[in-house]
Tab-separated table of C-alpha atoms in Angstrom:
chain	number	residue	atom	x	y	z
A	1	UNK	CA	-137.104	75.948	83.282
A	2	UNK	CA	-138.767	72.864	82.735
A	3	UNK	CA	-141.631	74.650	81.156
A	4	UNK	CA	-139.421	76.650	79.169
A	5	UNK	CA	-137.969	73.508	77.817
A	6	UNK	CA	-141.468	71.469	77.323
A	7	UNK	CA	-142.269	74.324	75.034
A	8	UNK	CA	-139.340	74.464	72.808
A	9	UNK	CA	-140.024	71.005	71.999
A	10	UNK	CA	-143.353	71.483	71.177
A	11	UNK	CA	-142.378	74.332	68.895
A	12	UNK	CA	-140.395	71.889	67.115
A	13	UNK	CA	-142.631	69.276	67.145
A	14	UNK	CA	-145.456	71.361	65.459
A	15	UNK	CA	-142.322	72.807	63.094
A	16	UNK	CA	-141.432	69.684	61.766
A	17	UNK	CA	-144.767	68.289	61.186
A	18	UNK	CA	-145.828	71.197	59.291
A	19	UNK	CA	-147.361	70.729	56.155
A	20	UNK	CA	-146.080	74.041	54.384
A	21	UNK	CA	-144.560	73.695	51.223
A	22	UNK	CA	-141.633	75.987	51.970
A	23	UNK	CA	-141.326	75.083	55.405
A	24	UNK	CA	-141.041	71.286	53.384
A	25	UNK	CA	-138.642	72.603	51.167
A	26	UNK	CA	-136.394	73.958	53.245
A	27	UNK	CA	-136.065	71.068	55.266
A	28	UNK	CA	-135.286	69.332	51.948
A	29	UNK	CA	-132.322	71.140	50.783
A	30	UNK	CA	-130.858	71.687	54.629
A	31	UNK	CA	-130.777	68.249	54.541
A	32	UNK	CA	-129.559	67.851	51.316
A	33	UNK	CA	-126.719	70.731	52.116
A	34	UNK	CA	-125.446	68.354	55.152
A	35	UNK	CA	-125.505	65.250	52.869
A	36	UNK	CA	-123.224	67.043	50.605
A	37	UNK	CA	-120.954	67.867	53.133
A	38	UNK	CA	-120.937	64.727	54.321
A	39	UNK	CA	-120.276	63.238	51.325
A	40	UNK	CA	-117.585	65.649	50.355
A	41	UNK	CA	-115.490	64.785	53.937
A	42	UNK	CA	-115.809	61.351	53.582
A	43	UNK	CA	-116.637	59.510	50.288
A	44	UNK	CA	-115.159	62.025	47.748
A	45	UNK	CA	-112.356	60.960	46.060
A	46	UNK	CA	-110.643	61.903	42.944
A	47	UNK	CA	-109.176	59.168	40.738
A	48	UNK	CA	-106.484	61.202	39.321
A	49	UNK	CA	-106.610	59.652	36.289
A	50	UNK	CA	-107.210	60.649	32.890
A	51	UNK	CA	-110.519	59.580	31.247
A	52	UNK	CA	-111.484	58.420	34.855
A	53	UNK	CA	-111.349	61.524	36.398
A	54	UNK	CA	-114.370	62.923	34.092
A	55	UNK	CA	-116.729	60.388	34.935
A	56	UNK	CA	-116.012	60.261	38.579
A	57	UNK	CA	-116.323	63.562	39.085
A	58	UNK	CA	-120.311	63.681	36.989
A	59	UNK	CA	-121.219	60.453	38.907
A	60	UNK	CA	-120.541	62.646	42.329
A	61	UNK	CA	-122.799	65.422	40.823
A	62	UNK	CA	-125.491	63.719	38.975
A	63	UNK	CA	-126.151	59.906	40.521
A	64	UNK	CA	-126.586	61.844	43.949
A	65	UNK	CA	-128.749	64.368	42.407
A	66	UNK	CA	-131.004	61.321	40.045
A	67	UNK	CA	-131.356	59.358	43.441
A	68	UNK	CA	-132.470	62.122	45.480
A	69	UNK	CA	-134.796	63.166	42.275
A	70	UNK	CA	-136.374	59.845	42.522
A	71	UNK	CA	-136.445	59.313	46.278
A	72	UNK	CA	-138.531	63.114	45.636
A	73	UNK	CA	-141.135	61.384	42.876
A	74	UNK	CA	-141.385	58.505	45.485
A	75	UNK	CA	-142.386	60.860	48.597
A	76	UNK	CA	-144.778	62.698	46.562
A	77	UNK	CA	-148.565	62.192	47.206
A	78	UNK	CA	-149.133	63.698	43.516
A	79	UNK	CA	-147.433	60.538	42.230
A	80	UNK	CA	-149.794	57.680	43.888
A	81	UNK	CA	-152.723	59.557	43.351
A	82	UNK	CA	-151.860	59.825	39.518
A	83	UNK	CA	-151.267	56.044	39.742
A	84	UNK	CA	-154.170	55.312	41.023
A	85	UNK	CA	-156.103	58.119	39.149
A	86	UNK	CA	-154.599	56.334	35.639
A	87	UNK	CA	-155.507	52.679	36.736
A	88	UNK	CA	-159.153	53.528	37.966
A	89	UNK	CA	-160.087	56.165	35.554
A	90	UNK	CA	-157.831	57.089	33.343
A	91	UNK	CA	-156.576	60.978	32.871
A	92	UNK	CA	-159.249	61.131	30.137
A	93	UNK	CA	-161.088	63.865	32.477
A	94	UNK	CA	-158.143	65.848	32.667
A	95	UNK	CA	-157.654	68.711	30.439
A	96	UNK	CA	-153.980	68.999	28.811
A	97	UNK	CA	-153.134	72.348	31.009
A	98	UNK	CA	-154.061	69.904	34.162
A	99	UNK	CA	-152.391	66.689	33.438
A	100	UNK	CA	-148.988	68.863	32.234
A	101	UNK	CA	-149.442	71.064	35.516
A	102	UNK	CA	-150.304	67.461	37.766
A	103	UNK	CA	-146.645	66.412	36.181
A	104	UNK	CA	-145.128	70.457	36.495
A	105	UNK	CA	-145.872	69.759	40.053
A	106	UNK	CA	-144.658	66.305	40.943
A	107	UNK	CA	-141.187	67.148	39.253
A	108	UNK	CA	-141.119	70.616	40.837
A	109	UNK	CA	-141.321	69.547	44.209
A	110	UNK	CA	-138.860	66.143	43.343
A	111	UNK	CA	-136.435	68.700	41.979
A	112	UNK	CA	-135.832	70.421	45.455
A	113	UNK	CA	-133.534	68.206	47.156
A	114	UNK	CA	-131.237	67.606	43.413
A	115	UNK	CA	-130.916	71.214	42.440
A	116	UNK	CA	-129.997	71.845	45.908
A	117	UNK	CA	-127.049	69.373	45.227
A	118	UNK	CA	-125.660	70.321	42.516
A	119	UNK	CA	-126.088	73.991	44.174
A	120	UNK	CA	-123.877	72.892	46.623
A	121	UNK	CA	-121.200	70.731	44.791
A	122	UNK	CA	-120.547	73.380	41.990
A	123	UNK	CA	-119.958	76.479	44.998
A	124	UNK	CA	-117.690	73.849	46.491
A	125	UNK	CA	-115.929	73.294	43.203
A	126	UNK	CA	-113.956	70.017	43.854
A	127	UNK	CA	-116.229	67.578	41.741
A	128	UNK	CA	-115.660	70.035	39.044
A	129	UNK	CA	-112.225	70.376	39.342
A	130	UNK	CA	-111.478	66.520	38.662
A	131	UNK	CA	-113.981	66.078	35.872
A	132	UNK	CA	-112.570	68.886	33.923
A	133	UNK	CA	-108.471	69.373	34.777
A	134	UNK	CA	-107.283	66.858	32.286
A	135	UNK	CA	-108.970	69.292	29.631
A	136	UNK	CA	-107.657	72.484	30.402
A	137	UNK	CA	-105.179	73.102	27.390
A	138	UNK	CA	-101.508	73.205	28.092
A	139	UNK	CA	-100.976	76.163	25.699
A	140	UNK	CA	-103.488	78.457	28.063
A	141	UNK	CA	-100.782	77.976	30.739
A	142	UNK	CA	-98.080	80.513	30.985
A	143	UNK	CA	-94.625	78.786	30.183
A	144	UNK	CA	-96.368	75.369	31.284
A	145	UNK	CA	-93.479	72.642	30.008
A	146	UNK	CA	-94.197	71.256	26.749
A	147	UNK	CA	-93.539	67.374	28.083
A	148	UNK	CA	-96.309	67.742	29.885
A	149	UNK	CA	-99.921	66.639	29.591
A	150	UNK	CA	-103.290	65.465	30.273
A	151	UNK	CA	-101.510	63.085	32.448
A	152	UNK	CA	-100.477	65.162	34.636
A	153	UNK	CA	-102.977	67.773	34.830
A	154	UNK	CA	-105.653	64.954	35.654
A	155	UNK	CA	-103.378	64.336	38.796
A	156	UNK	CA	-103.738	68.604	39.500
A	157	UNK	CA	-107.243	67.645	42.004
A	158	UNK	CA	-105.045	65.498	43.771
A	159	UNK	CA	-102.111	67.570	44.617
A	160	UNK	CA	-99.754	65.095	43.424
A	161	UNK	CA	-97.750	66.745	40.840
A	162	UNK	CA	-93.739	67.727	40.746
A	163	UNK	CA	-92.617	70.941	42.430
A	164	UNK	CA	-91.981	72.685	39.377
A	165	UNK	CA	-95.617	72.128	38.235
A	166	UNK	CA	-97.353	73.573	41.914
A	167	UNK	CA	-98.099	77.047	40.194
A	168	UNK	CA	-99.648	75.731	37.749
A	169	UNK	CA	-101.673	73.658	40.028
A	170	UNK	CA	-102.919	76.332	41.755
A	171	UNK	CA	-103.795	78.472	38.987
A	172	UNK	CA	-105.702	74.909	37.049
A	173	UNK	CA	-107.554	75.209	40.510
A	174	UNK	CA	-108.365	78.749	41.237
A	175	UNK	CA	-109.930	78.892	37.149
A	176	UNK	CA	-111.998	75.441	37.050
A	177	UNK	CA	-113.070	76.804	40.990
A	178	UNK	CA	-114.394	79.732	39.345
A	179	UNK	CA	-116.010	78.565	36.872
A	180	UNK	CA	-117.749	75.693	39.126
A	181	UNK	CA	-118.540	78.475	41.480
A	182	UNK	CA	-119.919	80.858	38.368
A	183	UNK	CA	-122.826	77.902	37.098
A	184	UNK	CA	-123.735	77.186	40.778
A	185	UNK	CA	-124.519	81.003	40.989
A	186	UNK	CA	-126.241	81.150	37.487
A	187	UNK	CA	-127.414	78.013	38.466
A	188	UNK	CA	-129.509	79.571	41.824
A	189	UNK	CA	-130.850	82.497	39.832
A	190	UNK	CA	-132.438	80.412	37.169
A	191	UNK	CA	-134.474	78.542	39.563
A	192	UNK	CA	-135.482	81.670	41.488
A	193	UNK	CA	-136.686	83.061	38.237
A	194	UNK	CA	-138.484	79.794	37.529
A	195	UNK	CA	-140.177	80.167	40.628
A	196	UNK	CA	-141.005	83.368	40.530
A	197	UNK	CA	-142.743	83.247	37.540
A	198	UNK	CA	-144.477	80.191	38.366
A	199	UNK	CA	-145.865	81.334	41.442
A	200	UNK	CA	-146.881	84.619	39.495
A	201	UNK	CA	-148.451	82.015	37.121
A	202	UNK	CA	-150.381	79.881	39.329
A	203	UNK	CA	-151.917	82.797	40.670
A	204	UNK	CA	-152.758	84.283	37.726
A	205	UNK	CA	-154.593	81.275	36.558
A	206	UNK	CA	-156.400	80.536	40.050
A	207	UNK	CA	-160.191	81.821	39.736
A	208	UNK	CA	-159.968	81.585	43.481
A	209	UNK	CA	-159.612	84.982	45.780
A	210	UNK	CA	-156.408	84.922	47.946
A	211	UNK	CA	-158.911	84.284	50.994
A	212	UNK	CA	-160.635	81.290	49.289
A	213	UNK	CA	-157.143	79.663	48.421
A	214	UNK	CA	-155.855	80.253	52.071
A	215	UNK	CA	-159.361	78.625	52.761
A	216	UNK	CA	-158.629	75.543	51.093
A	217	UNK	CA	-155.235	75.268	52.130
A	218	UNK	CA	-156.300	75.173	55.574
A	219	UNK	CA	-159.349	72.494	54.677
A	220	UNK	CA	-157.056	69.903	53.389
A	221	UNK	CA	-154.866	69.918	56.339
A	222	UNK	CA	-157.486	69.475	58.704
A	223	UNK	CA	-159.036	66.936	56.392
A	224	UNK	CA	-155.693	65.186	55.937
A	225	UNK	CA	-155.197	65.045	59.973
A	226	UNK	CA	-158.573	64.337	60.722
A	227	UNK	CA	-158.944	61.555	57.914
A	228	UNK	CA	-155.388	59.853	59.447
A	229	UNK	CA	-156.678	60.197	63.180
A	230	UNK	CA	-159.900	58.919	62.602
A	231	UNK	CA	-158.412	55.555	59.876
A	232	UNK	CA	-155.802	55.138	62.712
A	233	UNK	CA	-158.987	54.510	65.230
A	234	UNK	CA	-161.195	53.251	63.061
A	235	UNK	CA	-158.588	50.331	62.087
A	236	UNK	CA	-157.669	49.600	65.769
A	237	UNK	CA	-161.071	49.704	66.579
A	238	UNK	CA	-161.960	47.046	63.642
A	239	UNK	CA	-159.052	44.575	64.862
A	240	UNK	CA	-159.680	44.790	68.134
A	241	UNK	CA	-162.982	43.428	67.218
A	242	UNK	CA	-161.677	40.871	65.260
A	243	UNK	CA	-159.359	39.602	66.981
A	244	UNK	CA	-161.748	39.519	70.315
A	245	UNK	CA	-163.715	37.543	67.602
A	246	UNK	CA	-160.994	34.705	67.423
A	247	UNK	CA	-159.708	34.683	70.709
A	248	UNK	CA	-162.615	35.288	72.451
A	249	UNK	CA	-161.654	38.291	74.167
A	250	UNK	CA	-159.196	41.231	73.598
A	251	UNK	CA	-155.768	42.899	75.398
A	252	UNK	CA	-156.774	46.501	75.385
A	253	UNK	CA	-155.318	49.540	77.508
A	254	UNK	CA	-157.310	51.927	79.337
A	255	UNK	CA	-157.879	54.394	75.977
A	256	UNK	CA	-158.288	51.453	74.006
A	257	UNK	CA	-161.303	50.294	76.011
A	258	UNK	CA	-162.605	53.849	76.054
A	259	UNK	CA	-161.988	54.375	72.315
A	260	UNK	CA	-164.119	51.209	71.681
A	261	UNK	CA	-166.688	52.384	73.815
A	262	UNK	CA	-167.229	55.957	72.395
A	263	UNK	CA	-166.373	54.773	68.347
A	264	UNK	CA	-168.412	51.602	68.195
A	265	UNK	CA	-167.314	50.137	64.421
A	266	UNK	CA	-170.409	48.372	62.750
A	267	UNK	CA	-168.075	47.605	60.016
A	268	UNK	CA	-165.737	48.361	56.841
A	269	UNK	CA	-166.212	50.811	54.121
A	270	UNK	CA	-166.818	49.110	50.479
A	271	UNK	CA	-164.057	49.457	48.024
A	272	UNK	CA	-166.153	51.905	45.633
A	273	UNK	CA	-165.903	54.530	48.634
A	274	UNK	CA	-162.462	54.196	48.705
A	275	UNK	CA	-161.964	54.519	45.350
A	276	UNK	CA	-163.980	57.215	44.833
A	277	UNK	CA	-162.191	59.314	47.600
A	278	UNK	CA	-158.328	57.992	46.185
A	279	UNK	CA	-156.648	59.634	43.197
A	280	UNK	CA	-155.822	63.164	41.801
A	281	UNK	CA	-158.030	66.288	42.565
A	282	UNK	CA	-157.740	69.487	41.260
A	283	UNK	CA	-160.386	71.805	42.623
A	284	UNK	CA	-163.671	72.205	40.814
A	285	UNK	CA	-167.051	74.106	41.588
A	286	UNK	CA	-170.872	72.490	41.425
A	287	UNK	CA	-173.467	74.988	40.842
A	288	UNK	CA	-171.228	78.068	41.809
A	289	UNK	CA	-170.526	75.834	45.337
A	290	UNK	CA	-166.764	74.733	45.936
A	291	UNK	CA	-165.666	70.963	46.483
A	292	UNK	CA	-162.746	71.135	47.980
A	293	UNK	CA	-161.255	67.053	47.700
A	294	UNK	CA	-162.191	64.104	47.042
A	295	UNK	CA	-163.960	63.326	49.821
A	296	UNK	CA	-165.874	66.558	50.057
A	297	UNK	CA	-166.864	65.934	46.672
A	298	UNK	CA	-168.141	62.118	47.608
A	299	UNK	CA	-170.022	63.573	50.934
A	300	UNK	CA	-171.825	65.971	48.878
A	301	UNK	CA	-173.158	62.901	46.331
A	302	UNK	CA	-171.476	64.807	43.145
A	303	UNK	CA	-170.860	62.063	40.686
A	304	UNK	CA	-168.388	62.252	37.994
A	305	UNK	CA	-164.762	63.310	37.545
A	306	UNK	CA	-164.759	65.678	34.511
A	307	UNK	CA	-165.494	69.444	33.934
A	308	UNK	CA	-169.606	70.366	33.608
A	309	UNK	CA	-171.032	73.733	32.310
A	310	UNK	CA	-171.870	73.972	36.436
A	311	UNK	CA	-168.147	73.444	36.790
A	312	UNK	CA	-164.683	73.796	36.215
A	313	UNK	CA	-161.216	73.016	36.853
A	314	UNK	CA	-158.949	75.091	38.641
A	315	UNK	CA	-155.705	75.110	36.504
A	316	UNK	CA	-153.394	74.208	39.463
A	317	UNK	CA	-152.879	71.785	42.159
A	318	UNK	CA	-153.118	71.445	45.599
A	319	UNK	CA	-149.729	71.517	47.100
């Protein structure tokens, strides 16, 4: 049992830390779904109120959806590699299909989590229903009393109306539900088109064979995890020796003693080496041979950021 159990977790363990872009994704807008909900239960409340009702109820679709947009651009790798790509070289050596497809990509991925919320708060219709009730026209109501107006109907989301008026309450409902309900759906398809035809795009446009892309998928993981193991040694490694250094000797556990036995650190890497291994890559060939990052490209002694005649870009990114 306790086996069983050891290995569920370390199913989910691995699951979680993956690095696949759907796997990502999804994680993204379950999240984002549960938010909603949240938010729904809890903080949603209709005003009531004509002219308040409107912008209350596009603040609860669209401030939600711009934070999470931003919070996306933020948590992208994209983004701090095109900062630092733009403040130590400049997107000069970028063609205009790369830089637009370096920006196509940050967005894409930002625009998970905010499509997914608006997904969610048009199917559930109420953030709809008190932007728009005060606008539904009296004269599209059957036998709906002529004293009667925006006043009232912008108090429809909030069920506080007179008795005579419930009908009508429910049918303002049921028609600004539907029509919520109808642009979440038209809403999904459109970005399943979009995506559809940009994956059927990005292939199109790779000069890499399906193997060779699966390839370098798999490359920049490992290079990713290796690089982060290996900086999280080498820095403990580095002040462990400085700090021995000032104290005169050093507080280290059992692996930390044998880590700085086996790694010995002479010293730190020069800033040029880190900048030449930081920014944006998109993949590129020398001589008909493949450099798959940054660093592969600075361990092979390749100089240079921009398109040869020996090589060329590779009009999409790395996800």
């Amino acid at each position: 049992m306790a086996a069983l159990i050891a290995e569920n977790f370390r199913f989910l363990s691995l699951f979680f830390k993956s690095k696949d872009v759907m796997i990502f994704n999804g994680l993204v807008a379950l999240g984002t779904v549960g938010s909603e909900e949240l938010f729904s239960v809890f903080a949603f409340n209709c005003p009531c109120s004509p002219a308040r009702n409107y912008i209350y109820g596009l603040a609860a679709i669209g401030v939600p959806a711009l934070a999470l947009f931003i919070i996306g651009v933020i948590w992208n790798n994209h983004t701090w590699n095109l900062v630092a790509e733009c403040h130590k070289r400049g997107t000069k050596n970028f063609s205009a299909a790369a830089t637009f497809l370096l920006f196509g990509s940050i967005m894409g991925r930002a625009a998970v989590a905010p499509v997914t919320w608006s997904v969610i708060s048009l199917l559930r219709g109420e953030a709809y229903i008190c932007a728009l009730s005060e606008f539904v026209r009296p004269s599209s109501l059957d036998k709906f009393p002529a004293e009667h107006g925006a006043e009232v109907l912008a108090r429809f989301p909030c069920k506080d109306v007179p008795a005579n008026l419930t009908k009508f309450r429910d049918d303002v409902t049921r028609r600004l539900r539907y029509e919520s309900q109808l642009f979440g759906w038209l809403l999904i398809g459109i970005v399943a088109v979009l995506v559809f035809l940009t994956k059927c795009l990005k292939h199109c446009c790779s000069p890499l064979s399906y193997r060779q892309e699966a390839y370098w998928a798999q490359y920049r993981s490992n290079e990713d995890k290796l690089f982060r193991r290996t900086a999280e040694v080498h820095s403990r490694i580095l002040a462990a020796k400085n700090v021995k250094h000032f104290f005169g000797f050093v507080a280290l556990d059992k692996e930390e003693k044998e880590l700085v036995q086996e790694f010995p650190v002479e010293g730190v890497q020069p800033s040029p080496q880190w900048n030449a291994i930081t920014g944006v890559y998109i993949y590129r060939e020398n001589k008909g041979f493949p450099l798959y990052s940054r660093l592969h490209k600075w361990a092979k002694g390749v100089e240079g950021n921009g398109p040869s005649p020996e090589g060329h870009e590779m009009l999409f990114l790395a996800s």
